[in-house]
Amino acid sequence: MEVKKISISYEEYEDGEPLASSDLKLIDEATTALKGSYAPYSDFHVGAALLMENGDIIRGSNQENAAYPSGLCAERVALFHANSERPGEIIVSLAITGKADHFKSNEPITPCGACRQVIAETEKRQNSKIRIIMKGEMGNTRIVDGIANLLPMMFQGEQLKKQLK
Ligand code: THU
């Protein structure tokens, strides 16, 4: 038996510490996406914004449902929209932010497990990493270069003996 280790890395920026202007702009786009959030059950609004390789922005926000599991997170709304409208286009970065109705969200909003899996599939399909920028309503910003930093030992299509075309 051998104990093996996987290490992940991330950048943590204190509130107010300067960020790259492209990251700041994408966080602003994710904040704009909050306007479309439909979250009457959790009262927790999430916005996501994708920076496409050609500079375009695609936004998404969480969409809830009275039958709770029928809703979808902001990240998957944006990612599925991007691939259905613009298949083959590369996603460079994804920014996520959130705002709660009844408290101040001051921790970075990190994607849920299912969204991580969809980000992993997207990276695999486009054969390049996505920069993921996470921020709450206030507080620190956290950035990872690629989903492997959020989803080590991820499940991928090869395990189904399937290569993507
Ligand atoms: N949510 C997202 O949209 N993205 C995340 O990264 C975390 C959670 C949504 C799902 C649900 O509408 C609400 O936030 C509370 O979980």
PDB file of C-alpha atoms and ligand atoms in Angstrom:
ATOM      1  CA  MET A   1       0.000   0.000   0.000  1.00  0.00           C
ATOM      2  CA  GLU A   2       1.132   3.488  -0.780  1.00  0.00           C
ATOM      3  CA  VAL A   3      -0.353   6.771   0.364  1.00  0.00           C
ATOM      4  CA  LYS A   4      -0.482   9.128  -2.598  1.00  0.00           C
ATOM      5  CA  LYS A   5      -1.182  12.827  -2.488  1.00  0.00           C
ATOM      6  CA  ILE A   6      -2.768  15.258  -4.896  1.00  0.00           C
ATOM      7  CA  SER A   7      -2.084  18.934  -4.444  1.00  0.00           C
ATOM      8  CA  ILE A   8      -4.284  21.750  -5.666  1.00  0.00           C
ATOM      9  CA  SER A   9      -3.474  25.425  -5.880  1.00  0.00           C
ATOM     10  CA  TYR A  10      -5.473  28.605  -5.907  1.00  0.00           C
ATOM     11  CA  GLU A  11      -4.924  32.336  -5.733  1.00  0.00           C
ATOM     12  CA  GLU A  12      -6.568  34.196  -2.876  1.00  0.00           C
ATOM     13  CA  TYR A  13      -6.981  37.973  -3.179  1.00  0.00           C
ATOM     14  CA  GLU A  14      -7.898  39.996  -0.095  1.00  0.00           C
ATOM     15  CA  ASP A  15     -10.892  42.290  -0.443  1.00  0.00           C
ATOM     16  CA  GLY A  16      -9.612  45.412  -2.213  1.00  0.00           C
ATOM     17  CA  GLU A  17      -6.380  43.796  -3.459  1.00  0.00           C
ATOM     18  CA  PRO A  18      -5.981  44.604  -7.162  1.00  0.00           C
ATOM     19  CA  LEU A  19      -7.177  41.982  -9.624  1.00  0.00           C
ATOM     20  CA  ALA A  20      -6.391  41.678 -13.332  1.00  0.00           C
ATOM     21  CA  SER A  21      -8.757  44.005 -15.177  1.00  0.00           C
ATOM     22  CA  SER A  22     -10.152  41.118 -17.265  1.00  0.00           C
ATOM     23  CA  ASP A  23     -11.010  39.220 -14.050  1.00  0.00           C
ATOM     24  CA  LEU A  24     -12.641  42.304 -12.521  1.00  0.00           C
ATOM     25  CA  LYS A  25     -14.682  42.853 -15.666  1.00  0.00           C
ATOM     26  CA  LEU A  26     -15.885  39.249 -15.665  1.00  0.00           C
ATOM     27  CA  ILE A  27     -16.926  39.509 -11.996  1.00  0.00           C
ATOM     28  CA  ASP A  28     -18.925  42.617 -12.982  1.00  0.00           C
ATOM     29  CA  GLU A  29     -20.603  40.579 -15.733  1.00  0.00           C
ATOM     30  CA  ALA A  30     -21.457  37.846 -13.221  1.00  0.00           C
ATOM     31  CA  THR A  31     -22.920  40.544 -10.960  1.00  0.00           C
ATOM     32  CA  THR A  32     -25.046  41.762 -13.892  1.00  0.00           C
ATOM     33  CA  ALA A  33     -26.221  38.169 -14.380  1.00  0.00           C
ATOM     34  CA  LEU A  34     -27.670  38.245 -10.843  1.00  0.00           C
ATOM     35  CA  LYS A  35     -30.533  40.330 -12.226  1.00  0.00           C
ATOM     36  CA  GLY A  36     -31.890  37.243 -13.989  1.00  0.00           C
ATOM     37  CA  SER A  37     -31.662  34.955 -10.958  1.00  0.00           C
ATOM     38  CA  TYR A  38     -34.916  33.244 -10.027  1.00  0.00           C
ATOM     39  CA  ALA A  39     -34.416  32.042  -6.459  1.00  0.00           C
ATOM     40  CA  PRO A  40     -37.696  32.379  -4.510  1.00  0.00           C
ATOM     41  CA  TYR A  41     -36.971  29.205  -2.512  1.00  0.00           C
ATOM     42  CA  SER A  42     -33.384  29.654  -1.340  1.00  0.00           C
ATOM     43  CA  ASP A  43     -33.321  33.468  -1.495  1.00  0.00           C
ATOM     44  CA  PHE A  44     -29.743  32.938  -2.656  1.00  0.00           C
ATOM     45  CA  HIS A  45     -28.927  34.488  -6.018  1.00  0.00           C
ATOM     46  CA  VAL A  46     -25.987  33.312  -8.104  1.00  0.00           C
ATOM     47  CA  GLY A  47     -24.605  34.868 -11.267  1.00  0.00           C
ATOM     48  CA  ALA A  48     -22.071  33.383 -13.661  1.00  0.00           C
ATOM     49  CA  ALA A  49     -20.268  34.876 -16.656  1.00  0.00           C
ATOM     50  CA  LEU A  50     -18.164  33.158 -19.279  1.00  0.00           C
ATOM     51  CA  LEU A  51     -15.428  34.880 -21.240  1.00  0.00           C
ATOM     52  CA  MET A  52     -15.312  33.329 -24.706  1.00  0.00           C
ATOM     53  CA  GLU A  53     -12.103  33.172 -26.729  1.00  0.00           C
ATOM     54  CA  ASN A  54     -13.329  35.908 -29.082  1.00  0.00           C
ATOM     55  CA  GLY A  55     -14.017  38.235 -26.122  1.00  0.00           C
ATOM     56  CA  ASP A  56     -17.773  37.711 -26.015  1.00  0.00           C
ATOM     57  CA  ILE A  57     -19.506  37.230 -22.673  1.00  0.00           C
ATOM     58  CA  ILE A  58     -22.207  34.652 -21.931  1.00  0.00           C
ATOM     59  CA  ARG A  59     -24.101  34.993 -18.666  1.00  0.00           C
ATOM     60  CA  GLY A  60     -26.258  32.678 -16.598  1.00  0.00           C
ATOM     61  CA  SER A  61     -28.059  32.774 -13.260  1.00  0.00           C
ATOM     62  CA  ASN A  62     -29.651  30.193 -10.995  1.00  0.00           C
ATOM     63  CA  GLN A  63     -33.183  29.157 -11.930  1.00  0.00           C
ATOM     64  CA  GLU A  64     -35.149  27.455  -9.155  1.00  0.00           C
ATOM     65  CA  ASN A  65     -38.356  25.457  -9.227  1.00  0.00           C
ATOM     66  CA  ALA A  66     -41.059  24.434  -6.745  1.00  0.00           C
ATOM     67  CA  ALA A  67     -39.914  20.881  -7.485  1.00  0.00           C
ATOM     68  CA  TYR A  68     -36.460  21.695  -6.115  1.00  0.00           C
ATOM     69  CA  PRO A  69     -34.261  19.332  -8.166  1.00  0.00           C
ATOM     70  CA  SER A  70     -35.727  20.722 -11.398  1.00  0.00           C
ATOM     71  CA  GLY A  71     -33.852  23.981 -10.858  1.00  0.00           C
ATOM     72  CA  LEU A  72     -30.364  24.647 -12.198  1.00  0.00           C
ATOM     73  CA  CYS A  73     -27.271  26.474 -10.951  1.00  0.00           C
ATOM     74  CA  ALA A  74     -26.007  29.636 -12.609  1.00  0.00           C
ATOM     75  CA  GLU A  75     -22.830  27.957 -13.864  1.00  0.00           C
ATOM     76  CA  ARG A  76     -24.646  25.188 -15.710  1.00  0.00           C
ATOM     77  CA  VAL A  77     -27.198  27.626 -17.168  1.00  0.00           C
ATOM     78  CA  ALA A  78     -24.277  29.591 -18.665  1.00  0.00           C
ATOM     79  CA  LEU A  79     -22.213  26.568 -19.751  1.00  0.00           C
ATOM     80  CA  PHE A  80     -25.090  24.704 -21.385  1.00  0.00           C
ATOM     81  CA  HIS A  81     -26.275  27.866 -23.104  1.00  0.00           C
ATOM     82  CA  ALA A  82     -22.752  28.509 -24.430  1.00  0.00           C
ATOM     83  CA  ASN A  83     -22.384  25.039 -25.886  1.00  0.00           C
ATOM     84  CA  SER A  84     -25.858  24.879 -27.333  1.00  0.00           C
ATOM     85  CA  GLU A  85     -25.590  28.272 -29.042  1.00  0.00           C
ATOM     86  CA  ARG A  86     -21.895  28.209 -29.909  1.00  0.00           C
ATOM     87  CA  PRO A  87     -20.581  24.654 -30.048  1.00  0.00           C
ATOM     88  CA  GLY A  88     -16.833  24.446 -30.575  1.00  0.00           C
ATOM     89  CA  GLU A  89     -16.100  27.903 -29.177  1.00  0.00           C
ATOM     90  CA  ILE A  90     -13.543  27.964 -26.400  1.00  0.00           C
ATOM     91  CA  ILE A  91     -14.351  29.252 -22.924  1.00  0.00           C
ATOM     92  CA  VAL A  92     -11.400  31.036 -21.352  1.00  0.00           C
ATOM     93  CA  SER A  93     -12.737  32.044 -17.933  1.00  0.00           C
ATOM     94  CA  LEU A  94     -15.782  31.662 -15.720  1.00  0.00           C
ATOM     95  CA  ALA A  95     -16.655  34.134 -12.955  1.00  0.00           C
ATOM     96  CA  ILE A  96     -19.164  33.307 -10.234  1.00  0.00           C
ATOM     97  CA  THR A  97     -20.715  35.600  -7.667  1.00  0.00           C
ATOM     98  CA  GLY A  98     -23.695  35.518  -5.364  1.00  0.00           C
ATOM     99  CA  LYS A  99     -25.984  37.584  -3.190  1.00  0.00           C
ATOM    100  CA  ALA A 100     -28.231  36.377  -0.385  1.00  0.00           C
ATOM    101  CA  ASP A 101     -31.448  38.140   0.543  1.00  0.00           C
ATOM    102  CA  HIS A 102     -31.057  37.672   4.298  1.00  0.00           C
ATOM    103  CA  PHE A 103     -27.310  37.834   5.007  1.00  0.00           C
ATOM    104  CA  LYS A 104     -24.120  39.178   3.489  1.00  0.00           C
ATOM    105  CA  SER A 105     -22.360  36.558   1.432  1.00  0.00           C
ATOM    106  CA  ASN A 106     -18.703  37.302   2.209  1.00  0.00           C
ATOM    107  CA  GLU A 107     -17.092  34.000   1.178  1.00  0.00           C
ATOM    108  CA  PRO A 108     -16.213  33.208  -2.451  1.00  0.00           C
ATOM    109  CA  ILE A 109     -19.075  31.298  -4.133  1.00  0.00           C
ATOM    110  CA  THR A 110     -17.558  27.979  -5.177  1.00  0.00           C
ATOM    111  CA  PRO A 111     -19.328  25.782  -7.735  1.00  0.00           C
ATOM    112  CA  CYS A 112     -21.286  22.756  -6.523  1.00  0.00           C
ATOM    113  CA  GLY A 113     -20.123  19.241  -7.340  1.00  0.00           C
ATOM    114  CA  ALA A 114     -22.447  18.821 -10.325  1.00  0.00           C
ATOM    115  CA  CYS A 115     -21.271  22.113 -11.853  1.00  0.00           C
ATOM    116  CA  ARG A 116     -17.643  21.070 -11.299  1.00  0.00           C
ATOM    117  CA  GLN A 117     -18.349  17.919 -13.272  1.00  0.00           C
ATOM    118  CA  VAL A 118     -19.838  19.985 -16.129  1.00  0.00           C
ATOM    119  CA  ILE A 119     -16.849  22.351 -16.083  1.00  0.00           C
ATOM    120  CA  ALA A 120     -14.607  19.252 -16.267  1.00  0.00           C
ATOM    121  CA  GLU A 121     -16.495  17.978 -19.316  1.00  0.00           C
ATOM    122  CA  THR A 122     -16.205  21.405 -20.960  1.00  0.00           C
ATOM    123  CA  GLU A 123     -12.444  21.556 -20.398  1.00  0.00           C
ATOM    124  CA  LYS A 124     -12.066  18.047 -21.762  1.00  0.00           C
ATOM    125  CA  ARG A 125     -14.121  18.825 -24.866  1.00  0.00           C
ATOM    126  CA  GLN A 126     -12.272  22.049 -25.670  1.00  0.00           C
ATOM    127  CA  ASN A 127      -8.898  20.629 -24.635  1.00  0.00           C
ATOM    128  CA  SER A 128      -7.997  23.675 -22.560  1.00  0.00           C
ATOM    129  CA  LYS A 129      -8.346  24.799 -18.977  1.00  0.00           C
ATOM    130  CA  ILE A 130     -10.868  27.321 -17.711  1.00  0.00           C
ATOM    131  CA  ARG A 131      -9.841  30.033 -15.271  1.00  0.00           C
ATOM    132  CA  ILE A 132     -12.463  30.043 -12.505  1.00  0.00           C
ATOM    133  CA  ILE A 133     -12.948  33.272 -10.548  1.00  0.00           C
ATOM    134  CA  MET A 134     -15.053  33.043  -7.374  1.00  0.00           C
ATOM    135  CA  LYS A 135     -16.405  35.892  -5.294  1.00  0.00           C
ATOM    136  CA  GLY A 136     -19.170  36.530  -2.755  1.00  0.00           C
ATOM    137  CA  GLU A 137     -21.080  39.773  -2.454  1.00  0.00           C
ATOM    138  CA  MET A 138     -18.038  41.039  -0.555  1.00  0.00           C
ATOM    139  CA  GLY A 139     -14.754  39.648   0.770  1.00  0.00           C
ATOM    140  CA  ASN A 140     -11.938  37.735  -0.862  1.00  0.00           C
ATOM    141  CA  THR A 141     -11.697  36.583  -4.452  1.00  0.00           C
ATOM    142  CA  ARG A 142     -10.419  33.065  -5.146  1.00  0.00           C
ATOM    143  CA  ILE A 143      -9.094  31.986  -8.532  1.00  0.00           C
ATOM    144  CA  VAL A 144      -8.129  28.563  -9.829  1.00  0.00           C
ATOM    145  CA  ASP A 145      -6.451  27.757 -13.106  1.00  0.00           C
ATOM    146  CA  GLY A 146      -8.428  24.735 -14.253  1.00  0.00           C
ATOM    147  CA  ILE A 147     -11.027  22.441 -12.730  1.00  0.00           C
ATOM    148  CA  ALA A 148      -8.449  19.892 -11.512  1.00  0.00           C
ATOM    149  CA  ASN A 149      -7.916  22.306  -8.629  1.00  0.00           C
ATOM    150  CA  LEU A 150     -11.570  21.975  -7.596  1.00  0.00           C
ATOM    151  CA  LEU A 151     -12.265  18.398  -8.655  1.00  0.00           C
ATOM    152  CA  PRO A 152      -9.250  16.171  -8.181  1.00  0.00           C
ATOM    153  CA  MET A 153      -9.645  12.555  -9.372  1.00  0.00           C
ATOM    154  CA  MET A 154     -12.580  13.577 -11.560  1.00  0.00           C
ATOM    155  CA  PHE A 155     -14.673  11.128 -13.525  1.00  0.00           C
ATOM    156  CA  GLN A 156     -14.075  11.441 -17.259  1.00  0.00           C
ATOM    157  CA  GLY A 157     -15.338   9.922 -20.475  1.00  0.00           C
ATOM    158  CA  GLU A 158     -12.320   7.625 -20.895  1.00  0.00           C
ATOM    159  CA  GLN A 159     -13.617   5.609 -17.977  1.00  0.00           C
ATOM    160  CA  LEU A 160     -16.556   4.756 -20.224  1.00  0.00           C
ATOM    161  CA  LYS A 161     -14.002   3.671 -22.849  1.00  0.00           C
ATOM    162  CA  LYS A 162     -15.250   6.558 -24.929  1.00  0.00           C
ATOM    163  CA  GLN A 163     -13.177   9.219 -26.714  1.00  0.00           C
ATOM    164  CA  LEU A 164     -14.848  12.526 -27.509  1.00  0.00           C
ATOM    165  CA  LYS A 165     -15.192  13.311 -31.198  1.00  0.00           C
TER     166      LYS A 165
HETATM  167  N1  THU B   1     -26.215  27.719  -6.693  1.00  0.00           N
HETATM  168  C1  THU B   1     -25.663  28.116  -7.877  1.00  0.00           C
HETATM  169  O1  THU B   1     -26.366  28.585  -8.792  1.00  0.00           O
HETATM  170  N2  THU B   1     -24.329  27.982  -8.027  1.00  0.00           N
HETATM  171  C2  THU B   1     -23.467  27.610  -7.038  1.00  0.00           C
HETATM  172  O2  THU B   1     -22.268  27.593  -7.249  1.00  0.00           O
HETATM  173  C3  THU B   1     -23.993  27.234  -5.730  1.00  0.00           C
HETATM  174  C4  THU B   1     -25.459  27.116  -5.629  1.00  0.00           C
HETATM  175  C5  THU B   1     -27.661  27.939  -6.515  1.00  0.00           C
HETATM  176  C6  THU B   1     -28.502  26.703  -6.528  1.00  0.00           C
HETATM  177  C7  THU B   1     -29.718  27.188  -5.743  1.00  0.00           C
HETATM  178  O3  THU B   1     -30.577  27.901  -6.637  1.00  0.00           O
HETATM  179  C8  THU B   1     -29.140  28.181  -4.761  1.00  0.00           C
HETATM  180  O4  THU B   1     -27.878  28.559  -5.273  1.00  0.00           O
HETATM  181  C9  THU B   1     -28.976  27.628  -3.352  1.00  0.00           C
HETATM  182  O5  THU B   1     -28.271  26.447  -3.362  1.00  0.00           O
END
